[in-house]
mmCIF file of C-alpha atoms (C1' of nucleotides) in Angstrom:
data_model
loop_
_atom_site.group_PDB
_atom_site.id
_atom_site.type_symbol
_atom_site.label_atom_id
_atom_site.label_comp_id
_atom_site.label_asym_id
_atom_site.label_seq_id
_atom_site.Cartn_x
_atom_site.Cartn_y
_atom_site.Cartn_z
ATOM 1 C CA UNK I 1 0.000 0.000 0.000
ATOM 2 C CA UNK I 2 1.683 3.071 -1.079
ATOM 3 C CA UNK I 3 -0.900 5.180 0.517
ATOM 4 C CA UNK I 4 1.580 4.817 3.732
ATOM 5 C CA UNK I 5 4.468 6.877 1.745
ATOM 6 C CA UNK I 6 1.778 9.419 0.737
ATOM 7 C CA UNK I 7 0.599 10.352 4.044
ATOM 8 C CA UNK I 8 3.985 10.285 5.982
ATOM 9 C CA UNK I 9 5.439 12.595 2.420
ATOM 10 C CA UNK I 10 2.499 14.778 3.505
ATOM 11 C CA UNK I 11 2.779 14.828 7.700
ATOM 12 C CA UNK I 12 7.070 15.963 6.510
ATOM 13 C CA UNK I 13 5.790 18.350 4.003
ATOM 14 C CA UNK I 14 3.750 20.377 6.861
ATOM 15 C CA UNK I 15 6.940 20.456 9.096
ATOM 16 C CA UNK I 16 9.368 21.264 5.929
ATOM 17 C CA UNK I 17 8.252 25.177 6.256
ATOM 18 C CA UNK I 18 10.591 27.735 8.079
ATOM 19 C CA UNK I 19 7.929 29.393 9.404
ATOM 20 C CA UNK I 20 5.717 26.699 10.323
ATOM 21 C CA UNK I 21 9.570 25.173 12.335
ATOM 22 C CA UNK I 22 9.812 28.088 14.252
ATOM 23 C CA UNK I 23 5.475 28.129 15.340
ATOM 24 C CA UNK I 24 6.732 24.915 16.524
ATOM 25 C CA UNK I 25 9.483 26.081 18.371
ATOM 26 C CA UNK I 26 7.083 28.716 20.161
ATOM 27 C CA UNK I 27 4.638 26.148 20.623
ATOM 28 C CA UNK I 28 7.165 23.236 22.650
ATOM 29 C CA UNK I 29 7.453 25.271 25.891
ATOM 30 C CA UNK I 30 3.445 26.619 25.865
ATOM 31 C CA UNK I 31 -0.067 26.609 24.258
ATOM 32 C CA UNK I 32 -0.329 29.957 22.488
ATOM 33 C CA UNK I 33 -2.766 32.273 20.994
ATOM 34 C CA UNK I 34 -2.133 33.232 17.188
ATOM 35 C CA UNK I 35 -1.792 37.193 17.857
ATOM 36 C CA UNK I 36 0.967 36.441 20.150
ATOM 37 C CA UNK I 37 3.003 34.236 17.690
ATOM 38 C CA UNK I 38 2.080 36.746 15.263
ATOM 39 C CA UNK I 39 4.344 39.520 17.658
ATOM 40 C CA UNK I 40 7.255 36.895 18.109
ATOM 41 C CA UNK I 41 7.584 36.394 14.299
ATOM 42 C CA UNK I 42 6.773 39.409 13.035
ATOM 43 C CA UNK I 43 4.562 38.059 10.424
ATOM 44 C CA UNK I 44 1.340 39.368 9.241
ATOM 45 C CA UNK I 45 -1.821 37.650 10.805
ATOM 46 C CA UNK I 46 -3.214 35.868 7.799
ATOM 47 C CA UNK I 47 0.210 34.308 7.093
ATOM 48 C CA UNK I 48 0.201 32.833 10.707
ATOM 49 C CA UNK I 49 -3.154 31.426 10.597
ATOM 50 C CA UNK I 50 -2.879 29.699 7.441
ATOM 51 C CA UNK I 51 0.552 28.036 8.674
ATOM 52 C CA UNK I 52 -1.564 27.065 11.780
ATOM 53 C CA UNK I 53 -4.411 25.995 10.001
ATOM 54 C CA UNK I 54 -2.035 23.805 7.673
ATOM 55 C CA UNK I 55 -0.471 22.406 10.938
ATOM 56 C CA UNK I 56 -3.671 21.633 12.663
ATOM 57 C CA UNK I 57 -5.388 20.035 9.510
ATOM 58 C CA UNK I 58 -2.804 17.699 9.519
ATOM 59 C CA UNK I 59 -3.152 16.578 13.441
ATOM 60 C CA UNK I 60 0.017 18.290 14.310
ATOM 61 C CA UNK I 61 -1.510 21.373 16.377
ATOM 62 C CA UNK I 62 -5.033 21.259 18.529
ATOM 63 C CA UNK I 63 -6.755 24.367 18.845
ATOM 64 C CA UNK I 64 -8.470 25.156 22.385
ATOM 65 C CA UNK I 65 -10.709 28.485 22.641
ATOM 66 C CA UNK I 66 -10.105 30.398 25.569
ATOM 67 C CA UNK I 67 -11.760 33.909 25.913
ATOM 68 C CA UNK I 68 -11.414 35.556 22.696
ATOM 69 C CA UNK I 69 -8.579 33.332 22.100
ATOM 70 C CA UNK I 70 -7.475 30.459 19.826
ATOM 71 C CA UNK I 71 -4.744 28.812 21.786
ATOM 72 C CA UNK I 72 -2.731 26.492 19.475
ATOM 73 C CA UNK I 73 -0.638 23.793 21.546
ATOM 74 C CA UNK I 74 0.993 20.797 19.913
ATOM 75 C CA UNK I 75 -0.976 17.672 19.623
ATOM 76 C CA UNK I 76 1.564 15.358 17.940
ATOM 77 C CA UNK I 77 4.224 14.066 19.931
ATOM 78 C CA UNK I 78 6.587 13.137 17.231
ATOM 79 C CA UNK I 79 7.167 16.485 16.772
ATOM 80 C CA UNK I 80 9.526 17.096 19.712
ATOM 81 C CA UNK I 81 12.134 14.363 18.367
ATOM 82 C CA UNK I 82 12.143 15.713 15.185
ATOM 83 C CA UNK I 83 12.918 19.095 16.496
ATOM 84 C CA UNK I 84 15.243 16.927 18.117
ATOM 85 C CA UNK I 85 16.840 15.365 15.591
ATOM 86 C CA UNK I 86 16.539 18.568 13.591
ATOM 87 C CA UNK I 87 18.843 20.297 16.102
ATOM 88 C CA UNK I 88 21.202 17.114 16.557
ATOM 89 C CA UNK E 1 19.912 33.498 12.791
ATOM 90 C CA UNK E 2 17.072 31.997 10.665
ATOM 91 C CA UNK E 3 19.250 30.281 8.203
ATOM 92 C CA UNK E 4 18.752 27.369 10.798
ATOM 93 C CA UNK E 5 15.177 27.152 9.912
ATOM 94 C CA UNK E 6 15.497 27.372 6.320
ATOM 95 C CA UNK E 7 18.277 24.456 5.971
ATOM 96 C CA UNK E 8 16.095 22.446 8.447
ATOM 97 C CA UNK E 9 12.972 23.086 6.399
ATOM 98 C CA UNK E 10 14.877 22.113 2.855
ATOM 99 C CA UNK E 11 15.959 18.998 4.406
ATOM 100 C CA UNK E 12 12.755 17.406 5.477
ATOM 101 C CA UNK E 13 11.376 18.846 2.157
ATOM 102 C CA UNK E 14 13.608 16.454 0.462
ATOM 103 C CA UNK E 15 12.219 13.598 2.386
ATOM 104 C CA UNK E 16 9.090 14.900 1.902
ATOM 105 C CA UNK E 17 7.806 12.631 -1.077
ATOM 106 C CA UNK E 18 6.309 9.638 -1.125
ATOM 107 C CA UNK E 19 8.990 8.185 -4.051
ATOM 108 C CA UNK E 20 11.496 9.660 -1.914
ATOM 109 C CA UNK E 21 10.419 7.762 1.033
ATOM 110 C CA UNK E 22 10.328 4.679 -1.362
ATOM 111 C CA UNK E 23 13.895 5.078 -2.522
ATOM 112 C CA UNK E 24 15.125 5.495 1.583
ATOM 113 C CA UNK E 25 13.451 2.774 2.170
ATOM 114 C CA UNK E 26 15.018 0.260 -0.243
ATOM 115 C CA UNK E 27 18.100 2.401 0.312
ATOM 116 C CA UNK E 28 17.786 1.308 4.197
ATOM 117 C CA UNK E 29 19.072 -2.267 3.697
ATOM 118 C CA UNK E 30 21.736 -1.881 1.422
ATOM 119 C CA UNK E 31 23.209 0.577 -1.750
ATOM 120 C CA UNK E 32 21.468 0.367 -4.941
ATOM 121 C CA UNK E 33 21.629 1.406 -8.475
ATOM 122 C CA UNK E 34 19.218 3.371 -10.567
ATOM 123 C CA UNK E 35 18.145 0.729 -12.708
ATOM 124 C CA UNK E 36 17.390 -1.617 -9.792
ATOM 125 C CA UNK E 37 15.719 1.228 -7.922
ATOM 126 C CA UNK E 38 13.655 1.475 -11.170
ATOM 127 C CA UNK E 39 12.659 -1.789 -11.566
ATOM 128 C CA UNK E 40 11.422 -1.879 -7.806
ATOM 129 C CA UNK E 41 9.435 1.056 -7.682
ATOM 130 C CA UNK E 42 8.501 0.828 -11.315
ATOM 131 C CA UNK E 43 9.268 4.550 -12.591
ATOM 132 C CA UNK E 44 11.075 6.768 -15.193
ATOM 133 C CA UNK E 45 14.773 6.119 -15.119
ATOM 134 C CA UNK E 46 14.968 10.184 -15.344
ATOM 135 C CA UNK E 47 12.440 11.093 -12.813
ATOM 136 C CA UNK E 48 14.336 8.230 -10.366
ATOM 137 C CA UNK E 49 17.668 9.686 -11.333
ATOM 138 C CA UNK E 50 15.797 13.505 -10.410
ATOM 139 C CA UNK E 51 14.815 12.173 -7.080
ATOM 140 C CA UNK E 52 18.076 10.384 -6.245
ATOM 141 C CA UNK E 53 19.850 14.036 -7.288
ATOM 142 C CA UNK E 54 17.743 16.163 -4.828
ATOM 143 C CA UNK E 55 18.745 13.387 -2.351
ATOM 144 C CA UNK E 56 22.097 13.310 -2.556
ATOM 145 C CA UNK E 57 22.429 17.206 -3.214
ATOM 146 C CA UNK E 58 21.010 17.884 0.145
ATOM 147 C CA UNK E 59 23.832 15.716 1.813
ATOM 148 C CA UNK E 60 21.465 12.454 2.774
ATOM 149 C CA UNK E 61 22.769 9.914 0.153
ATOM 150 C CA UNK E 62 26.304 9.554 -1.192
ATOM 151 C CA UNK E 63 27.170 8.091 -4.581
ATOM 152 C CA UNK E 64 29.636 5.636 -5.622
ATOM 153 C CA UNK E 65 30.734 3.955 -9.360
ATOM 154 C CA UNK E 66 30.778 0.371 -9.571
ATOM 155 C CA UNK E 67 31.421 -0.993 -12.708
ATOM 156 C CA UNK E 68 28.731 0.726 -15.002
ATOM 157 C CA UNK E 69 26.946 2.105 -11.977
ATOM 158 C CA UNK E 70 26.031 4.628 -9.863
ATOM 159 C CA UNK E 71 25.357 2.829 -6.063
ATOM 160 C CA UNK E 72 23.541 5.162 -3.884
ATOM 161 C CA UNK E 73 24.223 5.160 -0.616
ATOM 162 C CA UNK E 74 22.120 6.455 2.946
ATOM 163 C CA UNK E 75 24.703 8.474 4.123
ATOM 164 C CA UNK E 76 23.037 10.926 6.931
ATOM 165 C CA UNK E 77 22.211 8.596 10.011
ATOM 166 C CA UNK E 78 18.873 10.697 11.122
ATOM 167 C CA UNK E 79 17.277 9.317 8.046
ATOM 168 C CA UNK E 80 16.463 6.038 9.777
ATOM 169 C CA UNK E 81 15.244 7.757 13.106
ATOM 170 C CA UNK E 82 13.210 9.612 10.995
ATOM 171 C CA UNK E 83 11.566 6.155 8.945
ATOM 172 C CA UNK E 84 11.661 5.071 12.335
ATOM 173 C CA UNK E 85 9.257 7.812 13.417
ATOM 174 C CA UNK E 86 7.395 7.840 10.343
ATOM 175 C CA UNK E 87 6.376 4.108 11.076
ATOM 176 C CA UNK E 88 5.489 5.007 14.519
ATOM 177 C "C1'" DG Z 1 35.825 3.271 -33.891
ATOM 178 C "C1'" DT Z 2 30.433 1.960 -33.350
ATOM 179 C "C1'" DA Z 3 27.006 0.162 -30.532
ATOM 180 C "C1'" DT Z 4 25.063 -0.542 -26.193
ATOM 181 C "C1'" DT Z 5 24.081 0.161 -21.478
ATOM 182 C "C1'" DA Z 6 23.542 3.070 -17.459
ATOM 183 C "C1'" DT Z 7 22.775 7.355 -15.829
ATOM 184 C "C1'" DA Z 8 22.406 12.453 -16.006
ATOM 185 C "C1'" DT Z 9 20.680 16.656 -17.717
ATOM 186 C "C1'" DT Z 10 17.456 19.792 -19.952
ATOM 187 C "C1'" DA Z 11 13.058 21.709 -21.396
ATOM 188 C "C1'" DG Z 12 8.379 22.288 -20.872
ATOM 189 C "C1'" DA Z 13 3.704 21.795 -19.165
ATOM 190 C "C1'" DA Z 14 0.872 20.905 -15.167
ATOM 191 C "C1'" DT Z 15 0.292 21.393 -10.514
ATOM 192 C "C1'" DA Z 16 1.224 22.937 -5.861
ATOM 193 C "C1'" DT Z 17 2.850 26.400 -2.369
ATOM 194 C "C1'" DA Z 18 3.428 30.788 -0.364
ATOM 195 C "C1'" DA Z 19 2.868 35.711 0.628
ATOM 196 C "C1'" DT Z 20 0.036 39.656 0.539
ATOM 197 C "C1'" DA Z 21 -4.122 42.103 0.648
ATOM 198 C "C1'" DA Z 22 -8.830 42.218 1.216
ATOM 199 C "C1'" DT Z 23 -12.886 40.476 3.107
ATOM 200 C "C1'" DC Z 24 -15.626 37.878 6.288
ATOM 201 C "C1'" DT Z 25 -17.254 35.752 10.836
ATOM 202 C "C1'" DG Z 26 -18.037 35.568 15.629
ATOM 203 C "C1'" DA Z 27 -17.598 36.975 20.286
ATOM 204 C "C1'" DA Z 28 -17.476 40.535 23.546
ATOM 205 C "C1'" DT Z 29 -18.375 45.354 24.853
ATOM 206 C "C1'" DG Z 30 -20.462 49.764 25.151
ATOM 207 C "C1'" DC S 1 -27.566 47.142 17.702
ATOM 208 C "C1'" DA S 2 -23.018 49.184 16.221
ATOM 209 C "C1'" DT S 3 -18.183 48.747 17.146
ATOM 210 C "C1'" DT S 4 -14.105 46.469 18.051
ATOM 211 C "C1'" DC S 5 -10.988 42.706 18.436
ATOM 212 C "C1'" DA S 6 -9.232 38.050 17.241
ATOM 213 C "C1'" DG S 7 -8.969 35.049 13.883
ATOM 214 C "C1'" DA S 8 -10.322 32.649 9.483
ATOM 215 C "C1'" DT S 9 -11.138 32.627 4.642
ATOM 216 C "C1'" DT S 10 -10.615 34.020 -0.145
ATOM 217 C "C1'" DA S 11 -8.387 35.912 -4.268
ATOM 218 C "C1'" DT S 12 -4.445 37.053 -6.553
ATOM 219 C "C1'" DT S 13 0.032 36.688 -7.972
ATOM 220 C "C1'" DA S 14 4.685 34.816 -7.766
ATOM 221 C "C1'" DT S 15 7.484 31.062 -7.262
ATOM 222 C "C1'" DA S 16 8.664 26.214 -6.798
ATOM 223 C "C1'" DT S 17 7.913 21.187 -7.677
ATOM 224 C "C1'" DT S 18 6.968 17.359 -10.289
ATOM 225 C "C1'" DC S 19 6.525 14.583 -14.163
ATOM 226 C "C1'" DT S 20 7.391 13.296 -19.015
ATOM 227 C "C1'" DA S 21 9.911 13.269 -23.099
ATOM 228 C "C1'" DA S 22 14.026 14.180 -25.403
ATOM 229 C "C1'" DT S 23 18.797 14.623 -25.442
ATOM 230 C "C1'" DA S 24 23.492 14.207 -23.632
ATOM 231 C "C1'" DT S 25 27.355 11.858 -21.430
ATOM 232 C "C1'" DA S 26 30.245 8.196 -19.842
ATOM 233 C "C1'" DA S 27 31.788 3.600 -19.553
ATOM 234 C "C1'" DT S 28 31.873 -0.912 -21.446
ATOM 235 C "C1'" DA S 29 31.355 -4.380 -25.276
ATOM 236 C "C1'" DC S 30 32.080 -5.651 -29.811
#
DNA sequence: GTATTATATTAGAATATAATAATCTGAATG
DNA sequence: CATTCAGATTATTATATTCTAATATAATAC
């Protein structure tokens, strides 16, 4: 089944984004809310949400509301050895 | 320094294809040549020989002559941590 | 040398991604 | 209910990837 190579090509393509490595970065220590990754990148607010919605379509993010807040966190624990391994 | 992000993104976009994957795959076990690489994964000698390029360009396999062929090679060891993880 | 085999490179069309700007939705507030 | 704030969605444009087909190169065989 080749279906296998498709989806894991797909979960790697989602990571494979400088931006979308550094959300991920933010996101290891703390759930956050997509203004305030939008101040520590300095990146306008519709570029953020569609990396976040690309991240969280794929299972890598969940997305709690909280007030007026979407708080991102990471849902996908393989993420933290491949930041891992990334910084090896 | 962002440059970081950028080489760590380009690397896992180079794994990030599902006839990439293949090729690591069969790779995993032992060095292989185009044409047997072709003949397993049933593609176009040139769009094998593309795939095997962006491979080895990015540092992840190394090439070898033997006789009429070209023996690729898994040369960066977080590849198979990374299959690993894929397979979960 | 010529032919053959193995692989690489190039060119081009089709598709996919990414950034920006603009618009929309929904919740909370006055 | 009108306004504001947070975030999502859409449209557009620019760029990058991928595949196929054709051509080029390099080594070996005859």
């Amino acid at each position: 089944m080749d279906q296998d190579r498709i989806s894991q090509a797909e979960y790697l393509k989602a990571l494979a984004h400088p931006t979308r490595i550094r959300i991920l970065e933010l996101l290891e220590s703390e759930g956050r809310c997509v203004s305030n990754i939008g101040e520590k990148l300095d990146l306008k607010q519709s570029n953020i949400s569609q990396h976040l919605g690309i991240l969280r379509s794929r299972g890598i993010l969940s997305l709690r509301r909280e007030g007026g807040h979407s708080i991102y966190c990471i849902k996908d624990p393989r993420v933290a050895k491949i930041l891992d391994l990334l910084r090896g």
